[in-house]
GROMACS .gro file of C-alpha atoms in nm:
model
  363
    1MET     CA    1   8.279   7.614 -19.190
    2GLU     CA    2   8.009   7.601 -18.923
    3THR     CA    3   7.687   7.796 -18.971
    4PRO     CA    4   7.655   8.066 -18.701
    5ILE     CA    5   7.361   8.026 -18.462
    6CYS     CA    6   7.081   8.272 -18.525
    7MET     CA    7   7.013   8.474 -18.208
    8HIS     CA    8   6.712   8.662 -18.347
    9THR     CA    9   6.422   8.485 -18.178
   10GLU     CA   10   6.163   8.640 -18.407
   11ARG     CA   11   6.315   8.440 -18.696
   12LEU     CA   12   6.299   8.112 -18.508
   13LYS     CA   13   5.990   7.894 -18.494
   14LYS     CA   14   5.908   7.743 -18.156
   15CYS     CA   15   5.846   7.369 -18.161
   16GLY     CA   16   5.929   7.045 -17.986
   17VAL     CA   17   5.866   6.911 -17.638
   18LEU     CA   18   6.020   7.024 -17.309
   19THR     CA   19   6.006   6.776 -17.024
   20LYS     CA   20   6.031   6.855 -16.653
   21LYS     CA   21   6.086   6.542 -16.446
   22ASP     CA   22   6.096   6.451 -16.078
   23VAL     CA   23   6.183   6.103 -15.949
   24LEU     CA   24   6.083   5.972 -15.607
   25ARG     CA   25   6.178   5.652 -15.429
   26TRP     CA   26   5.964   5.542 -15.136
   27LYS     CA   27   6.108   5.270 -14.912
   28VAL     CA   28   5.829   5.070 -14.744
   29ASP     CA   29   5.854   4.789 -14.488
   30ALA     CA   30   5.724   4.477 -14.670
   31ALA     CA   31   5.594   4.333 -14.341
   32LEU     CA   32   5.318   4.596 -14.347
   33PHE     CA   33   5.168   4.425 -14.653
   34GLU     CA   34   5.109   4.108 -14.451
   35THR     CA   35   4.865   4.278 -14.213
   36SER     CA   36   4.492   4.226 -14.268
   37GLU     CA   37   4.456   4.579 -14.402
   38CYS     CA   38   4.742   4.812 -14.491
   39MET     CA   39   4.677   5.183 -14.553
   40ILE     CA   40   4.990   5.399 -14.536
   41ARG     CA   41   5.114   5.721 -14.693
   42SER     CA   42   5.445   5.892 -14.761
   43ASP     CA   43   5.558   6.237 -14.651
   44PHE     CA   44   5.412   6.531 -14.841
   45PHE     CA   45   5.625   6.665 -15.125
   46LYS     CA   46   5.617   6.940 -15.389
   47PHE     CA   47   5.637   6.907 -15.769
   48THR     CA   48   5.794   7.218 -15.924
   49PRO     CA   49   5.550   7.267 -16.218
   50CYS     CA   50   5.259   7.259 -15.967
   51PRO     CA   51   5.349   7.519 -15.703
   52ASP     CA   52   4.990   7.544 -15.577
   53SER     CA   53   4.960   7.178 -15.476
   54LYS     CA   54   5.130   6.926 -15.253
   55PHE     CA   55   5.147   6.552 -15.320
   56PHE     CA   56   5.185   6.225 -15.133
   57LEU     CA   57   5.210   5.855 -15.220
   58VAL     CA   58   4.980   5.591 -15.069
   59VAL     CA   59   4.978   5.212 -15.047
   60PHE     CA   60   4.661   5.016 -14.990
   61SER     CA   61   4.655   4.638 -14.942
   62VAL     CA   62   4.410   4.374 -14.816
   63ASP     CA   63   4.551   4.032 -14.729
   64THR     CA   64   4.269   3.853 -14.918
   65ASN     CA   65   4.381   4.002 -15.250
   66THR     CA   66   4.669   3.888 -15.470
   67PHE     CA   67   4.770   4.245 -15.544
   68PHE     CA   68   4.837   4.575 -15.370
   69THR     CA   69   4.764   4.928 -15.487
   70VAL     CA   70   4.997   5.227 -15.511
   71GLY     CA   71   4.850   5.575 -15.558
   72LEU     CA   72   4.957   5.936 -15.605
   73CYS     CA   73   4.736   6.201 -15.445
   74ARG     CA   74   4.726   6.576 -15.493
   75ILE     CA   75   4.598   6.831 -15.239
   76PRO     CA   76   4.555   7.196 -15.347
   77LEU     CA   77   4.717   7.439 -15.106
   78VAL     CA   78   4.414   7.662 -15.166
   79GLU     CA   79   4.086   7.472 -15.151
   80GLY     CA   80   3.941   7.408 -15.498
   81GLU     CA   81   4.231   7.565 -15.689
   82VAL     CA   82   4.425   7.320 -15.908
   83GLU     CA   83   4.645   7.396 -16.207
   84ASN     CA   84   4.412   7.351 -16.502
   85ASN     CA   85   4.513   7.196 -16.835
   86LEU     CA   86   4.833   7.058 -16.685
   87SER     CA   87   4.882   6.689 -16.763
   88ILE     CA   88   5.129   6.506 -16.543
   89LYS     CA   89   5.259   6.175 -16.675
   90VAL     CA   90   5.320   5.948 -16.376
   91SER     CA   91   5.508   5.617 -16.391
   92PHE     CA   92   5.487   5.372 -16.101
   93SER     CA   93   5.749   5.093 -16.082
   94LEU     CA   94   5.900   4.850 -15.836
   95LEU     CA   95   6.276   4.886 -15.793
   96ASP     CA   96   6.493   4.575 -15.765
   97ILE     CA   97   6.815   4.554 -15.562
   98ARG     CA   98   7.016   4.659 -15.870
   99ASN     CA   99   6.803   4.974 -15.910
  100ARG     CA  100   6.618   4.850 -16.218
  101CYS     CA  101   6.249   4.932 -16.267
  102HIS     CA  102   5.996   4.650 -16.310
  103HIS     CA  103   5.620   4.623 -16.375
  104THR     CA  104   5.601   4.989 -16.482
  105CYS     CA  105   5.249   5.137 -16.499
  106ASP     CA  106   5.197   5.471 -16.675
  107ARG     CA  107   4.912   5.699 -16.574
  108ILE     CA  108   4.803   6.058 -16.651
  109LEU     CA  109   4.707   6.295 -16.368
  110LYS     CA  110   4.512   6.591 -16.503
  111ASP     CA  111   4.182   6.699 -16.348
  112ASP     CA  112   4.165   6.425 -16.086
  113ASP     CA  113   4.288   6.437 -15.728
  114SER     CA  114   4.451   6.094 -15.749
  115ILE     CA  115   4.566   5.809 -15.971
  116GLN     CA  116   4.660   5.453 -15.887
  117ALA     CA  117   4.819   5.131 -16.014
  118SER     CA  118   4.812   4.773 -15.889
  119PHE     CA  119   5.104   4.532 -15.845
  120ASP     CA  120   5.117   4.158 -15.782
  121ARG     CA  121   5.219   4.047 -15.433
  122SER     CA  122   5.452   3.781 -15.578
  123CYS     CA  123   5.721   4.047 -15.629
  124TYR     CA  124   5.799   4.035 -15.257
  125THR     CA  125   5.661   3.693 -15.160
  126LYS     CA  126   5.815   3.476 -15.434
  127HIS     CA  127   6.097   3.706 -15.550
  128ASN     CA  128   6.203   3.870 -15.224
  129ALA     CA  129   6.573   3.817 -15.298
  130MET     CA  130   6.528   4.027 -15.611
  131PHE     CA  131   6.320   4.312 -15.467
  132LEU     CA  132   6.364   4.336 -15.090
  133ARG     CA  133   6.649   4.524 -14.925
  134GLU     CA  134   6.663   4.446 -14.554
  135GLY     CA  135   6.293   4.364 -14.566
  136LYS     CA  136   6.198   4.683 -14.745
  137LEU     CA  137   6.033   4.728 -15.087
  138ILE     CA  138   6.119   5.038 -15.289
  139ILE     CA  139   5.841   5.202 -15.491
  140HIS     CA  140   5.971   5.416 -15.778
  141CYS     CA  141   5.756   5.708 -15.898
  142SER     CA  142   5.850   5.949 -16.176
  143MET     CA  143   5.648   6.258 -16.267
  144ASP     CA  144   5.683   6.433 -16.604
  145VAL     CA  145   5.520   6.746 -16.743
  146GLU     CA  146   5.539   6.802 -17.116
  147GLU     CA  147   5.493   7.148 -17.262
  148ILE     CA  148   5.447   7.145 -17.639
  149LEU     CA  149   5.550   7.482 -17.778
  150SER     CA  150   5.453   7.577 -18.132
  151GLU     CA  151   5.354   7.884 -18.327
  152ASP     CA  152   4.985   7.961 -18.329
  153VAL     CA  153   4.831   7.866 -18.662
  154PRO     CA  154   4.615   8.152 -18.790
  155GLU     CA  155   4.253   8.057 -18.813
  156GLU     CA  156   4.134   8.030 -19.171
  157LYS     CA  157   3.831   8.230 -19.266
  158ASN     CA  158   3.526   8.034 -19.364
  159TYR     CA  159   3.403   8.141 -19.706
  160MET     CA  160   3.137   7.870 -19.738
  161LYS     CA  161   2.800   7.997 -19.842
  162GLU     CA  162   2.529   7.995 -19.581
  163LYS     CA  163   2.277   7.716 -19.623
  164VAL     CA  164   1.915   7.807 -19.673
  165PRO     CA  165   1.723   7.682 -19.364
  166ILE     CA  166   1.440   7.442 -19.430
  167GLU     CA  167   1.215   7.457 -19.126
  168ASN     CA  168   1.084   7.139 -18.969
  169LEU     CA  169   1.253   6.917 -19.231
  170SER     CA  170   1.423   6.702 -18.965
  171LYS     CA  171   1.104   6.677 -18.762
  172ASP     CA  172   0.898   6.576 -19.065
  173LEU     CA  173   1.155   6.311 -19.159
  174ALA     CA  174   1.160   6.172 -18.804
  175ASP     CA  175   0.779   6.166 -18.790
  176ASP     CA  176   0.754   5.988 -19.127
  177LEU     CA  177   1.013   5.724 -19.035
  178GLY     CA  178   0.846   5.679 -18.696
  179SER     CA  179   0.515   5.611 -18.871
  180LEU     CA  180   0.689   5.366 -19.104
  181LEU     CA  181   0.808   5.169 -18.799
  182GLN     CA  182   0.479   5.193 -18.611
  183LEU     CA  183   0.263   5.084 -18.906
  184GLY     CA  184   0.508   4.810 -19.013
  185LEU     CA  185   0.494   4.910 -19.380
  186HIS     CA  186   0.724   4.731 -19.630
  187THR     CA  187   0.935   4.563 -19.360
  188ASP     CA  188   1.194   4.305 -19.464
  189VAL     CA  189   1.350   4.177 -19.141
  190THR     CA  190   1.219   4.044 -18.809
  191LEU     CA  191   1.394   4.100 -18.475
  192ASN     CA  192   1.312   3.825 -18.226
  193VAL     CA  193   1.349   3.941 -17.865
  194GLY     CA  194   1.220   3.677 -17.624
  195GLU     CA  195   0.859   3.610 -17.719
  196GLU     CA  196   0.827   3.946 -17.897
  197LYS     CA  197   0.879   3.999 -18.271
  198PHE     CA  198   0.967   4.342 -18.412
  199GLN     CA  199   0.925   4.418 -18.783
  200ALA     CA  200   1.188   4.652 -18.924
  201HIS     CA  201   1.374   4.761 -19.238
  202ARG     CA  202   1.726   4.636 -19.307
  203ALA     CA  203   1.827   4.951 -19.495
  204ILE     CA  204   1.740   5.178 -19.201
  205LEU     CA  205   1.902   4.949 -18.942
  206ALA     CA  206   2.219   4.924 -19.153
  207ALA     CA  207   2.232   5.299 -19.218
  208ARG     CA  208   2.203   5.380 -18.849
  209SER     CA  209   2.411   5.105 -18.686
  210PRO     CA  210   2.752   4.974 -18.804
  211VAL     CA  211   2.676   4.646 -18.626
  212PHE     CA  212   2.357   4.587 -18.824
  213ALA     CA  213   2.535   4.702 -19.141
  214LYS     CA  214   2.804   4.437 -19.099
  215MET     CA  215   2.542   4.176 -19.011
  216PHE     CA  216   2.350   4.233 -19.336
  217GLU     CA  217   2.657   4.285 -19.554
  218HIS     CA  218   2.760   3.920 -19.587
  219GLU     CA  219   2.567   3.601 -19.652
  220SER     CA  220   2.497   3.549 -19.285
  221LEU     CA  221   2.215   3.345 -19.137
  222GLU     CA  222   2.039   3.669 -19.039
  223LYS     CA  223   2.053   3.797 -19.397
  224MET     CA  224   1.938   3.471 -19.555
  225GLU     CA  225   1.648   3.417 -19.314
  226ASN     CA  226   1.563   3.787 -19.273
  227ARG     CA  227   1.552   3.719 -18.901
  228VAL     CA  228   1.774   3.833 -18.612
  229VAL     CA  229   1.756   3.661 -18.273
  230ILE     CA  230   1.853   3.896 -17.988
  231GLU     CA  231   1.899   3.735 -17.647
  232ASP     CA  232   2.078   3.991 -17.430
  233ILE     CA  233   1.847   4.294 -17.462
  234SER     CA  234   1.506   4.335 -17.299
  235VAL     CA  235   1.187   4.391 -17.497
  236ASP     CA  236   1.147   4.745 -17.360
  237ALA     CA  237   1.507   4.834 -17.444
  238MET     CA  238   1.461   4.708 -17.801
  239LYS     CA  239   1.146   4.919 -17.841
  240GLN     CA  240   1.337   5.229 -17.736
  241LEU     CA  241   1.638   5.135 -17.950
  242LEU     CA  242   1.423   5.102 -18.263
  243HIS     CA  243   1.244   5.427 -18.180
  244TYR     CA  244   1.583   5.602 -18.167
  245LEU     CA  245   1.711   5.437 -18.488
  246TYR     CA  246   1.406   5.559 -18.680
  247THR     CA  247   1.348   5.901 -18.522
  248GLY     CA  248   1.678   6.004 -18.360
  249ASP     CA  249   1.494   6.065 -18.032
  250THR     CA  250   1.397   5.883 -17.712
  251ASP     CA  251   1.087   5.886 -17.494
  252GLU     CA  252   1.078   5.991 -17.129
  253LEU     CA  253   1.247   5.698 -16.956
  254SER     CA  254   1.307   5.579 -16.602
  255THR     CA  255   1.661   5.536 -16.469
  256GLU     CA  256   1.643   5.157 -16.515
  257GLU     CA  257   1.521   5.202 -16.875
  258PHE     CA  258   1.805   5.445 -16.950
  259LEU     CA  259   2.051   5.190 -16.810
  260SER     CA  260   1.915   4.913 -17.034
  261LEU     CA  261   1.918   5.145 -17.337
  262PHE     CA  262   2.277   5.247 -17.254
  263VAL     CA  263   2.384   4.880 -17.279
  264ALA     CA  264   2.195   4.836 -17.608
  265ALA     CA  265   2.349   5.154 -17.753
  266ASP     CA  266   2.698   5.026 -17.677
  267LYS     CA  267   2.624   4.685 -17.827
  268TYR     CA  268   2.505   4.834 -18.157
  269ASN     CA  269   2.777   5.103 -18.169
  270LEU     CA  270   2.556   5.409 -18.130
  271PRO     CA  271   2.789   5.660 -17.958
  272LYS     CA  272   2.545   5.954 -17.956
  273LEU     CA  273   2.269   5.749 -17.795
  274LYS     CA  274   2.516   5.601 -17.548
  275LYS     CA  275   2.634   5.952 -17.454
  276ASN     CA  276   2.274   6.076 -17.413
  277CYS     CA  277   2.193   5.783 -17.185
  278SER     CA  278   2.516   5.835 -16.992
  279ASP     CA  279   2.442   6.206 -16.936
  280SER     CA  280   2.092   6.126 -16.811
  281LEU     CA  281   2.222   5.852 -16.581
  282CYS     CA  282   2.498   6.073 -16.438
  283SER     CA  283   2.236   6.313 -16.303
  284ARG     CA  284   2.011   6.034 -16.174
  285VAL     CA  285   2.245   5.798 -15.988
  286THR     CA  286   2.116   5.725 -15.638
  287SER     CA  287   2.265   5.518 -15.358
  288ASN     CA  288   2.034   5.220 -15.417
  289ILE     CA  289   2.145   5.173 -15.781
  290ALA     CA  290   2.497   5.319 -15.769
  291LEU     CA  291   2.673   4.981 -15.759
  292ASN     CA  292   2.466   4.847 -16.050
  293VAL     CA  293   2.543   5.161 -16.253
  294LEU     CA  294   2.911   5.129 -16.161
  295VAL     CA  295   2.924   4.770 -16.286
  296VAL     CA  296   2.759   4.865 -16.617
  297ALA     CA  297   2.982   5.172 -16.663
  298ASN     CA  298   3.292   4.964 -16.591
  299LEU     CA  299   3.193   4.689 -16.836
  300HIS     CA  300   3.110   4.935 -17.112
  301GLY     CA  301   3.404   5.172 -17.064
  302ASP     CA  302   3.224   5.493 -16.968
  303ASP     CA  303   3.456   5.693 -16.740
  304ASP     CA  304   3.209   5.980 -16.681
  305LEU     CA  305   2.932   5.746 -16.569
  306LYS     CA  306   3.178   5.544 -16.362
  307GLU     CA  307   3.296   5.862 -16.189
  308ALA     CA  308   2.936   5.967 -16.113
  309ALA     CA  309   2.857   5.625 -15.967
  310ILE     CA  310   3.174   5.621 -15.754
  311LYS     CA  311   3.095   5.972 -15.630
  312THR     CA  312   2.749   5.856 -15.521
  313VAL     CA  313   2.897   5.553 -15.344
  314LEU     CA  314   3.151   5.773 -15.163
  315GLU     CA  315   2.883   6.022 -15.057
  316ASN     CA  316   2.669   5.737 -14.921
  317ALA     CA  317   2.948   5.501 -14.814
  318VAL     CA  318   2.794   5.382 -14.487
  319GLU     CA  319   2.457   5.303 -14.645
  320VAL     CA  320   2.607   5.133 -14.953
  321MET     CA  321   2.870   4.928 -14.768
  322LYS     CA  322   2.612   4.785 -14.528
  323SER     CA  323   2.417   4.632 -14.817
  324GLU     CA  324   2.433   4.277 -14.951
  325GLU     CA  325   2.506   4.424 -15.294
  326TRP     CA  326   2.835   4.567 -15.163
  327LEU     CA  327   2.952   4.223 -15.042
  328ILE     CA  328   2.878   4.077 -15.385
  329PHE     CA  329   3.046   4.373 -15.556
  330LEU     CA  330   3.354   4.338 -15.332
  331ARG     CA  331   3.386   3.972 -15.431
  332GLU     CA  332   3.325   4.010 -15.805
  333TYR     CA  333   3.498   4.346 -15.870
  334PRO     CA  334   3.780   4.367 -15.612
  335ARG     CA  335   3.993   4.618 -15.804
  336VAL     CA  336   3.711   4.870 -15.845
  337ALA     CA  337   3.604   4.818 -15.484
  338ASN     CA  338   3.961   4.874 -15.366
  339GLY     CA  339   3.969   5.197 -15.564
  340ILE     CA  340   3.660   5.317 -15.375
  341ILE     CA  341   3.812   5.222 -15.038
  342LEU     CA  342   4.134   5.397 -15.138
  343ASN     CA  343   3.936   5.713 -15.218
  344LEU     CA  344   3.775   5.699 -14.874
  345ALA     CA  345   4.117   5.660 -14.715
  346MET     CA  346   4.258   5.955 -14.911
  347ASN     CA  347   3.961   6.173 -14.815
  348ALA     CA  348   4.024   6.083 -14.452
  349VAL     CA  349   4.389   6.189 -14.488
  350LYS     CA  350   4.282   6.522 -14.645
  351ILE     CA  351   4.035   6.593 -14.366
  352LYS     CA  352   4.294   6.505 -14.102
  353ASP     CA  353   4.554   6.725 -14.272
  354THR     CA  354   4.307   7.015 -14.298
  355LYS     CA  355   4.223   6.989 -13.929
  356SER     CA  356   4.593   6.973 -13.838
  357SER     CA  357   4.660   7.285 -14.045
  358SER     CA  358   4.374   7.470 -13.875
  359VAL     CA  359   4.503   7.376 -13.529
  360SER     CA  360   4.855   7.488 -13.624
  361LYS     CA  361   4.729   7.827 -13.746
  362LYS     CA  362   4.530   7.886 -13.426
  363SER     CA  363   4.827   7.798 -13.207
   0.00000   0.00000   0.00000
């Protein structure tokens, strides 16, 4: 005998995942990719879970590159108003003549205005019989929104006893350890940086940095000789790094010094110091160092710093792209450079669309 379904919703616990999905297929003339520079977009379309925005697909391609870029862009219908806390899972694929998806790239569109993915040109140059239909390439794009529904878990009360504050304890400890470093008392390891030698304490280095801890844990050359040779960090950056390891603080630094310390913090796995440097750099990026900051942020996986650098480049595009540094950057980091150019193209589309809307309203 089958169990009857309970219709009393108050007895049922909400859980699981609901998925809303839209699938788009954009047919593009492959001959456009052979031009020196291809920048095209699709028609505008709506995505049901985001009623306050409209979307469009873009393709960007330069004939000197071995790949082309596909992007999804979002434009709020009301300036500055975007659905917050709504994550859209986007999958880009290339569709073959038998309607099978290939080279799928998954991305998440949340707070950004756009996302993108790159595909190899060989799909239509070497395998045109597999992908091209009457000279056209079909780009497949699916958009999913997941809503996880669950009962709210009541917040547990905190019955821990309040700690008795001990004023200035942290400051005294930092001052004492700083003096220990400055005076060089009871040191047991030497850090060789170029011609400079820094005396330090293995226990403190190991306690503060997982990289130093692992270095001194085994019978390594550094442990046996009580000497560490460091070749990829400047003398000034090492001074500031040691100051932070002993005191938990940094001095007043220039932008270039923060950038060097950021690299050192990442190397020695110091996430708090890396974040502090990143925050300082984000507010200091100028057009003359934006590309250098962008390279460092890209190499060390800092999305916030990368975004700040790209924003500065976009705001000063004419000045930056006239420089010799931009030509070097374009050659050595083509994917990142293409992303910047794509952003400029999308901004141009938005401005054009805004002007068209204004003209339509007036008429």
